[in-house]
PDB file of C-alpha atoms in Angstrom:
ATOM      1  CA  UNK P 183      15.372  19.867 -19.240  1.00  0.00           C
ATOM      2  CA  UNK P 184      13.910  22.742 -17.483  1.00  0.00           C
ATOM      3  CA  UNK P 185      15.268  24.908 -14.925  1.00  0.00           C
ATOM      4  CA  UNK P 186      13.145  23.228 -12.601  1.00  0.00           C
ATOM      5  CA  UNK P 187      13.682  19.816 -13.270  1.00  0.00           C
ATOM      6  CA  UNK P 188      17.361  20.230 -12.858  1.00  0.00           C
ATOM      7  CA  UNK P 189      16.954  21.736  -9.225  1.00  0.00           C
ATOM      8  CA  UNK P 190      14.763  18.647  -8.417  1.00  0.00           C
ATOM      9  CA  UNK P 191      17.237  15.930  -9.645  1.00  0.00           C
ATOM     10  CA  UNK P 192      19.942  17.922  -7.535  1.00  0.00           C
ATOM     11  CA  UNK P 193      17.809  17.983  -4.762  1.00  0.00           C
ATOM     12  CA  UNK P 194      17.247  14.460  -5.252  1.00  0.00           C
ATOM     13  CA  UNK P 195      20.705  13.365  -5.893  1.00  0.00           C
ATOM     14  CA  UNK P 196      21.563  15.250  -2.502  1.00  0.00           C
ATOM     15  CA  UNK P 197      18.803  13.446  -0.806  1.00  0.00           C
ATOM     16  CA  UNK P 198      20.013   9.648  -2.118  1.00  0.00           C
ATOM     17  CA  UNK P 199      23.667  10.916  -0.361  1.00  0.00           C
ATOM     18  CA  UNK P 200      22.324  12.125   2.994  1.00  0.00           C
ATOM     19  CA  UNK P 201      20.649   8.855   3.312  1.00  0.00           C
ATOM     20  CA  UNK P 202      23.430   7.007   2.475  1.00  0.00           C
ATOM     21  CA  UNK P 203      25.407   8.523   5.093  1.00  0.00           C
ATOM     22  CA  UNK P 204      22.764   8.259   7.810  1.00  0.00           C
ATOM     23  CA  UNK P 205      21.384   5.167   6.715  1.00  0.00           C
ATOM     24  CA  UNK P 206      24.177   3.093   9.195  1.00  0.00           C
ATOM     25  CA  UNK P 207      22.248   0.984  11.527  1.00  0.00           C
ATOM     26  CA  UNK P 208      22.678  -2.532  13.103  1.00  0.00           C
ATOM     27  CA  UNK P 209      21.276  -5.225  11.369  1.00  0.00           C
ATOM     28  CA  UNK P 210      20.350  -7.436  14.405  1.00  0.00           C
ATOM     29  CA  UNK P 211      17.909  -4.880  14.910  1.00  0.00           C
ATOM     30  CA  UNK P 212      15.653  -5.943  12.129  1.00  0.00           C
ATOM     31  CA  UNK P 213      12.524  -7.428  13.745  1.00  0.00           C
ATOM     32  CA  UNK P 214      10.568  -9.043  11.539  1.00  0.00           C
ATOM     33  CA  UNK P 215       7.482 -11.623  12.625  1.00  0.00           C
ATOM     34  CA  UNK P 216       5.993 -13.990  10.230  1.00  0.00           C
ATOM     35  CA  UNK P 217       2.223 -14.240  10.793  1.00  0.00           C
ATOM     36  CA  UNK P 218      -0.652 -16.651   9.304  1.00  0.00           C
ATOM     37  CA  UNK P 219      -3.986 -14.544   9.726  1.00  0.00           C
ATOM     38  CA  UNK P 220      -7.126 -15.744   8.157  1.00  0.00           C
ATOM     39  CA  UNK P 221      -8.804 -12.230   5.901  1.00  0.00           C
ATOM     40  CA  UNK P 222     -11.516 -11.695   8.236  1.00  0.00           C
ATOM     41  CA  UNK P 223      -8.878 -10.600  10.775  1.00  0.00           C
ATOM     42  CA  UNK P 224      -6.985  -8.327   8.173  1.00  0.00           C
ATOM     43  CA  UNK P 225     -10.418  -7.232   6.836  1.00  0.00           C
ATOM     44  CA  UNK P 226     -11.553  -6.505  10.966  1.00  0.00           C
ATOM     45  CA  UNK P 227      -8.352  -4.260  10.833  1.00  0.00           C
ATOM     46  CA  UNK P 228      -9.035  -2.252   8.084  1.00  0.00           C
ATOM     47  CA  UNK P 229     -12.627  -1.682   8.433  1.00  0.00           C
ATOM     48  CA  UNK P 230     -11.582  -0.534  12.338  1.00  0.00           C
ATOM     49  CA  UNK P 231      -9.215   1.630  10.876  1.00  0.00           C
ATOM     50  CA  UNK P 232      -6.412  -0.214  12.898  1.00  0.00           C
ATOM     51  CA  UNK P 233      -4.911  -1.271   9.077  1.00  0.00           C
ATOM     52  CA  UNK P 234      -3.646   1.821   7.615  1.00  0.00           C
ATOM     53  CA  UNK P 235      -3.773   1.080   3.311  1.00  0.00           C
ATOM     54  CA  UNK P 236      -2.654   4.444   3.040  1.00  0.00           C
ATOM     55  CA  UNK P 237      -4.394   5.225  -0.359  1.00  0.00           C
ATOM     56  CA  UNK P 238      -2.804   8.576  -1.145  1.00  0.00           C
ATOM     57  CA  UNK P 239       0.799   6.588  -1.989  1.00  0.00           C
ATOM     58  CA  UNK P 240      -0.959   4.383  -4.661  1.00  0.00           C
ATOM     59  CA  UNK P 241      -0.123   5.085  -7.993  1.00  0.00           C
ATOM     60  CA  UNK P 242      -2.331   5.293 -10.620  1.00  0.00           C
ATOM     61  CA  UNK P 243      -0.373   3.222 -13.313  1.00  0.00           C
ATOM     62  CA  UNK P 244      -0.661   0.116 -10.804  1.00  0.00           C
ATOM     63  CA  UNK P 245      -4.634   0.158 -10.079  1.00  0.00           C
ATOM     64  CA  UNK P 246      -6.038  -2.834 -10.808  1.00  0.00           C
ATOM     65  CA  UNK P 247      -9.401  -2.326 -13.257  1.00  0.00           C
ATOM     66  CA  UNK P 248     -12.179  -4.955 -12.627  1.00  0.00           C
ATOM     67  CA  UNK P 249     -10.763  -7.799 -14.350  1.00  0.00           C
ATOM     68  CA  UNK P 250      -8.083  -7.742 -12.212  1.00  0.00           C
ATOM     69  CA  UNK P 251     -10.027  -7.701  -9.233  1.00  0.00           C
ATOM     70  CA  UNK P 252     -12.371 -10.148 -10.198  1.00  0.00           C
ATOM     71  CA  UNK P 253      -9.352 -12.651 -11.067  1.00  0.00           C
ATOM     72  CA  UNK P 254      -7.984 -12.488  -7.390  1.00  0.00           C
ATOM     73  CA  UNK P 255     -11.310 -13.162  -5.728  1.00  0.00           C
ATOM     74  CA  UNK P 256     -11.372 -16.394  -8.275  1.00  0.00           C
ATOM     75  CA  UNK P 257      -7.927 -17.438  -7.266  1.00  0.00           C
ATOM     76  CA  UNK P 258      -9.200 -17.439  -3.602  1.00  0.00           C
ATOM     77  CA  UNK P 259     -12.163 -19.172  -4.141  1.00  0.00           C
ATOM     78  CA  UNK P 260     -10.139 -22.030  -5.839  1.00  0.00           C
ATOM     79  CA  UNK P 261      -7.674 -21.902  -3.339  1.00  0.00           C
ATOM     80  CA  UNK P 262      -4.419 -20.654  -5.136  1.00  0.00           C
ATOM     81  CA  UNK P 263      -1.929 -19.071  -2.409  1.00  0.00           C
ATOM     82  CA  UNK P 264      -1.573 -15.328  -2.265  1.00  0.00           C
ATOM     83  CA  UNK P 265       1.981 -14.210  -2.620  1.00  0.00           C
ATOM     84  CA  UNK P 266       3.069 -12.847   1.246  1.00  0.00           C
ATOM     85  CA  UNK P 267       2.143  -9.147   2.525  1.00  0.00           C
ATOM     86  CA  UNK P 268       4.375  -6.901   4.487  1.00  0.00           C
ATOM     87  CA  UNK P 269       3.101  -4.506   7.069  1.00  0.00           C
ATOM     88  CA  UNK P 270       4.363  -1.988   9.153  1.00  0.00           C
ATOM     89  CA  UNK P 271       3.210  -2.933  12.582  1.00  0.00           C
ATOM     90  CA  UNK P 272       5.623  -0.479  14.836  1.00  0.00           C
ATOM     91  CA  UNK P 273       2.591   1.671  15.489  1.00  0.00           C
ATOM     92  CA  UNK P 274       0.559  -1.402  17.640  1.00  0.00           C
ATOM     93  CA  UNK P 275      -2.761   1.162  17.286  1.00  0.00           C
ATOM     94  CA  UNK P 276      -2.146   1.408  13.431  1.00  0.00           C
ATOM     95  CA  UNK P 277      -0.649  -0.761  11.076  1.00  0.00           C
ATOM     96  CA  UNK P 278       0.318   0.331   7.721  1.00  0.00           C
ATOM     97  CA  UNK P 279       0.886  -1.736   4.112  1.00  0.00           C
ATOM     98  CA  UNK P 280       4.025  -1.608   3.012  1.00  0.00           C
ATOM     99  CA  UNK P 281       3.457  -4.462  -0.049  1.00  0.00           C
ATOM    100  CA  UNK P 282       0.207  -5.896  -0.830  1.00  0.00           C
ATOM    101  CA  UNK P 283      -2.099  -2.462  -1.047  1.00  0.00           C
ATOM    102  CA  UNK P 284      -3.753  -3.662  -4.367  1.00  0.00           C
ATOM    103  CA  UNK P 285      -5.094  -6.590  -2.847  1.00  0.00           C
ATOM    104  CA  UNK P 286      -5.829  -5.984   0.638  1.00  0.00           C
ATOM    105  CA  UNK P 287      -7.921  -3.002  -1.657  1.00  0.00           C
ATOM    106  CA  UNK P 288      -9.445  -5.197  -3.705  1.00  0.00           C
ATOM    107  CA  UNK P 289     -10.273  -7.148  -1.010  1.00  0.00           C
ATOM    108  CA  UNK P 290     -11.808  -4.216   1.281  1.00  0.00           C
ATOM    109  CA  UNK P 291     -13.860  -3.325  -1.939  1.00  0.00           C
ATOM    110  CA  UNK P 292     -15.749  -6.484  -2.818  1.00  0.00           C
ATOM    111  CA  UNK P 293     -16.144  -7.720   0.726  1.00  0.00           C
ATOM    112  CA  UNK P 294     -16.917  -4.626   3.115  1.00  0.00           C
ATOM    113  CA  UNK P 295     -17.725  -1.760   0.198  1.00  0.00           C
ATOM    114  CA  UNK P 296     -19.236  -4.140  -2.108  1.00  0.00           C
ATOM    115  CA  UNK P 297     -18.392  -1.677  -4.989  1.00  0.00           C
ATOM    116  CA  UNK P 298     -17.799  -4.034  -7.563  1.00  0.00           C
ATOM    117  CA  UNK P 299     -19.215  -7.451  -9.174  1.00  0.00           C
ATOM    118  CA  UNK P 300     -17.475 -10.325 -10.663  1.00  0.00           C
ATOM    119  CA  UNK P 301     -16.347  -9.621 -14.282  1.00  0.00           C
ATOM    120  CA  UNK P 302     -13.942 -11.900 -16.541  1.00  0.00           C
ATOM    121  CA  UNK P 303     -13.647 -15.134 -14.331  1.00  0.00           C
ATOM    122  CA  UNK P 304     -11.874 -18.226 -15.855  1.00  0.00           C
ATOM    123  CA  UNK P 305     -13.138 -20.641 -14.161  1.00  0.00           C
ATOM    124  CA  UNK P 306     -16.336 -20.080 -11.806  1.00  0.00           C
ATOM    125  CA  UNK P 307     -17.866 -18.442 -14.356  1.00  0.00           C
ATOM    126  CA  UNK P 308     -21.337 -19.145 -12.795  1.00  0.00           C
ATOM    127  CA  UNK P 309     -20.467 -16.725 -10.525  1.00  0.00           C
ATOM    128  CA  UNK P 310     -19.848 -14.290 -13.084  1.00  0.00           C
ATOM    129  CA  UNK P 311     -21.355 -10.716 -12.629  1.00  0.00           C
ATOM    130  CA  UNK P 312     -22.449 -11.630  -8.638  1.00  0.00           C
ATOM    131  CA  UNK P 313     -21.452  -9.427  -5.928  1.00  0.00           C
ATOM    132  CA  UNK P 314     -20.290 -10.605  -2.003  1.00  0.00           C
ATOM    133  CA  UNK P 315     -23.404 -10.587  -1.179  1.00  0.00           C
ATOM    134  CA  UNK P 316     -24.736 -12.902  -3.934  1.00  0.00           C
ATOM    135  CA  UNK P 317     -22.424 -15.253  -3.170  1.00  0.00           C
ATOM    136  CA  UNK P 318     -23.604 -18.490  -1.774  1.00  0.00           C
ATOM    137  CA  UNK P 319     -22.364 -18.801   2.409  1.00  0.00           C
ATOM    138  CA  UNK P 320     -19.678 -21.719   1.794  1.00  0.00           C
ATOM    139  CA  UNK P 321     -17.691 -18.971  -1.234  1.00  0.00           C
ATOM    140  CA  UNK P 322     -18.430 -16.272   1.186  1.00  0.00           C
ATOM    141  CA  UNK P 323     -16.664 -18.210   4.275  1.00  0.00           C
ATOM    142  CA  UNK P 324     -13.896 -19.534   2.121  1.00  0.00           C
ATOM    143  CA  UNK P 325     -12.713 -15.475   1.269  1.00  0.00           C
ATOM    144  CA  UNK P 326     -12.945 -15.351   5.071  1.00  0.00           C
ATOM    145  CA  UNK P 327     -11.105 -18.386   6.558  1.00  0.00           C
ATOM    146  CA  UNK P 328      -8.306 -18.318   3.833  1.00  0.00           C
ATOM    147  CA  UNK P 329      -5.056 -17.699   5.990  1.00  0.00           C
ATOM    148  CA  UNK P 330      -2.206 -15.420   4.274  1.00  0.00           C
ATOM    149  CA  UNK P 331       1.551 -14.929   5.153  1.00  0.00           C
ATOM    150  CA  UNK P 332       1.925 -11.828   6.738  1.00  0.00           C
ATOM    151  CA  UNK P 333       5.404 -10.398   7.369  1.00  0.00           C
ATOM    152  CA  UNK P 334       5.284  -7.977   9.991  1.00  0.00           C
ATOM    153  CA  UNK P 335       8.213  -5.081  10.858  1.00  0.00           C
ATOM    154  CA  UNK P 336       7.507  -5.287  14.641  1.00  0.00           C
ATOM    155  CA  UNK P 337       8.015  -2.731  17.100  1.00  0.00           C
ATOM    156  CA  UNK P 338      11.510  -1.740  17.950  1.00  0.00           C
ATOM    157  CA  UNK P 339      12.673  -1.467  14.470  1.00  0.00           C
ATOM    158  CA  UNK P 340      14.709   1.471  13.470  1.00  0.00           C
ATOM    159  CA  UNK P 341      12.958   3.811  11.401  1.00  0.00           C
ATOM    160  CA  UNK P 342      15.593   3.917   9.072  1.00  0.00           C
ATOM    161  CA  UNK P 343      15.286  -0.328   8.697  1.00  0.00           C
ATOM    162  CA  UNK P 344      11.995   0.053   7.908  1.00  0.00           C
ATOM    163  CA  UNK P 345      12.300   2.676   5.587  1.00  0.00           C
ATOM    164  CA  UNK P 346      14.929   0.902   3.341  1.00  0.00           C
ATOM    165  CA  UNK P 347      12.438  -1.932   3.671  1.00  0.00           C
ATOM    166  CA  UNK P 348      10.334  -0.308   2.323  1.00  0.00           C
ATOM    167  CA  UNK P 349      12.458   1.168  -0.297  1.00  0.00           C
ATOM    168  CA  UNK P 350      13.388  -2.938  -1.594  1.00  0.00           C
ATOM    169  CA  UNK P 351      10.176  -4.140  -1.575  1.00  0.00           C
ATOM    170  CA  UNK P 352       8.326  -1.487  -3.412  1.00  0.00           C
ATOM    171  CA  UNK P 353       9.412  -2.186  -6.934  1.00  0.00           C
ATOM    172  CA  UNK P 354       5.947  -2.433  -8.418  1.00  0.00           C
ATOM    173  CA  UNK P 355       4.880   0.329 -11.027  1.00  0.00           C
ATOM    174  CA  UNK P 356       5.932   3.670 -11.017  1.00  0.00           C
ATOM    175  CA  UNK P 357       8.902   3.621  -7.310  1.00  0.00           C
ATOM    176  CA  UNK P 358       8.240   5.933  -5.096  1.00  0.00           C
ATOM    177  CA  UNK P 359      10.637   8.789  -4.673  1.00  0.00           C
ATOM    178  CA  UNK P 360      11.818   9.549  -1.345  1.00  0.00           C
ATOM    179  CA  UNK P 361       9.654  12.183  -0.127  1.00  0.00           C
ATOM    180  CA  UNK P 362       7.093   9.710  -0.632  1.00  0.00           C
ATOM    181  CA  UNK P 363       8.205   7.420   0.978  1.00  0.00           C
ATOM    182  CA  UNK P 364       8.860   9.157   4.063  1.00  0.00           C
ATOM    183  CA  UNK P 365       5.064  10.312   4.020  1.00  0.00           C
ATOM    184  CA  UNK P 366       4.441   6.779   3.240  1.00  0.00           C
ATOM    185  CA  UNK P 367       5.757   6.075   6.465  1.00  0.00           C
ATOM    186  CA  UNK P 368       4.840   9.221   8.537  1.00  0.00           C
ATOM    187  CA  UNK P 369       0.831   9.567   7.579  1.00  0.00           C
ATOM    188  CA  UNK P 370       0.201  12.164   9.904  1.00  0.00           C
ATOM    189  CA  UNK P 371      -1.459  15.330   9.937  1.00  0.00           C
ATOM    190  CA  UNK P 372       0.723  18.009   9.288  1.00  0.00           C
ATOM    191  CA  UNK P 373       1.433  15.626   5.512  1.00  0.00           C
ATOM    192  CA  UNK P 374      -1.651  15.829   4.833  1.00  0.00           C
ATOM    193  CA  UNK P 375      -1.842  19.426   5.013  1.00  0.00           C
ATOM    194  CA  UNK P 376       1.538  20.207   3.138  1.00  0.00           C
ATOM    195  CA  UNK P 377      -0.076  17.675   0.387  1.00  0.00           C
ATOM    196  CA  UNK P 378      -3.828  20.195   0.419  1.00  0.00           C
ATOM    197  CA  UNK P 379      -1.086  23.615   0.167  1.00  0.00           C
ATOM    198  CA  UNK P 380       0.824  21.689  -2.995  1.00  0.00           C
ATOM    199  CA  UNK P 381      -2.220  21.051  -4.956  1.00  0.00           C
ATOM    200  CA  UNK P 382      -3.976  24.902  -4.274  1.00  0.00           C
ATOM    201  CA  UNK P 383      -2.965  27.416  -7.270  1.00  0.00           C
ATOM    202  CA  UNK P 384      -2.393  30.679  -5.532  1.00  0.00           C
ATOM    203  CA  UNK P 385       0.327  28.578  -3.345  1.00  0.00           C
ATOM    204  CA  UNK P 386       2.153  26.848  -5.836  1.00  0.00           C
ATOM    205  CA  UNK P 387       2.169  30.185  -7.956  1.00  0.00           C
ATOM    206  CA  UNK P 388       3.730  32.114  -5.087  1.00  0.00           C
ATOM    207  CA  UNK P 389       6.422  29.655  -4.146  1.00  0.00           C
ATOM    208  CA  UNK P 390       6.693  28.284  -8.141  1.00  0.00           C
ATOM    209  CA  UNK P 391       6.690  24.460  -7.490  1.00  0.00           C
ATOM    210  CA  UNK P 392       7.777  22.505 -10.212  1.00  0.00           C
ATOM    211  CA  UNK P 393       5.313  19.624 -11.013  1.00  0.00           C
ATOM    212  CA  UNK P 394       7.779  17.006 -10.169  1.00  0.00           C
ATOM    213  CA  UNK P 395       8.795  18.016  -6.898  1.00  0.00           C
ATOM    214  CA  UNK P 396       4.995  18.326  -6.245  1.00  0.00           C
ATOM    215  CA  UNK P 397       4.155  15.037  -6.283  1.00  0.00           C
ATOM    216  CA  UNK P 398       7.016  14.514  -3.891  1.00  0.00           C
TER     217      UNK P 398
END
């Protein structure tokens, strides 16, 4: 283990403390509303920019290839349930994902983007290879009008409840670390320019990142 890598587990192990410390909050404060929108609505959201998928927290070792994508359009079209979504809806002007980003991506792509076609159904495989567009109206208004359980974290929620609910439910691929998480949950500006400094050479050279503590 380098040099490096040992400061960044320290730092890390320091930041797991501090939060456990400061991570004392009321429960009863936990506001969370279960909601039964149909796509199009989620769908209206994100292409108004009102839906937040915040693509810079994906990981690569969880994105879906085509097959994948293709197999979740199918299991709407034959009607089989989508497990729930949680969003962050504190922010009433922009919501962000907290669990469900592959699909609600996958979703954005074929429908709005129409970036990919049909590949590797099981059973509709007439509509193998077709895009949205190709589809006929009634598979095209069944994506639409399928409802989904949506859990939102509503406003008034501490920030720290929401940020250890976001820490349990994001056990798919590669976790998070912290500092991701907290830019996860803070998207602003000034992230996004700390994230453009990180990945420029002549910056990282004079303040010697390690590549670990990069990503974060």
């Amino acid at each position: 283990m380098t040099e490096a890598d040992m400061l960044d587990t320290e730092l890390l192990d320091e930041e797991e403390l501090e939060e456990k410390r400061t991570f004392n909050y009321d429960p009863e404060k936990i506001n969370i509303v279960t909601k039964e929108p149909t796509i199009d609505i989620l769908l209206r959201r994100i292409d108004e920019k009102t839906l937040n998928l915040a693509f810079d927290f994906s990981r690569k070792a969880g994105i879906w290839n085509i097959e994948a994508k293709s197999r979740l359009i199918e299991s709407i079209l034959i009607r089989i349930p989508l497990p729930a979504f949680y969003i962050d809806a504190t922010n009433e002007e922009e919501w962000l994902v907290v669990d469900g980003l592959q699909r609600l991506s996958t979703l954005k792509q074929f429908v709005i983007d129409k970036s990919f076609n049909l590949t590797g159904l099981e059973y509709l495989i007439e509509l193998e290879g077709k895009t949205y567009d190709q589809l006929e109206r009634r598979y095209q208004r069944r994506i639409e009008e399928t409802q989904v359980i949506v859990y939102l974290i509503a406003k008034g929620t501490p920030i720290e409840v929401k940020y250890n609910i976001f820490k349990r439910i994001n056990t798919g691929g590669i976790p998070l670390s912290n500092q991701e998480l907290r830019h996860a949950l803070n998207p602003g500006q000034a992230t996004k320019f700390l994230e453009k400094l990180a990945n420029i050479k002549e910056f990282t050279r004079l303040v010697k990142l390690g590549e670990s503590r990069k990503k974060r």
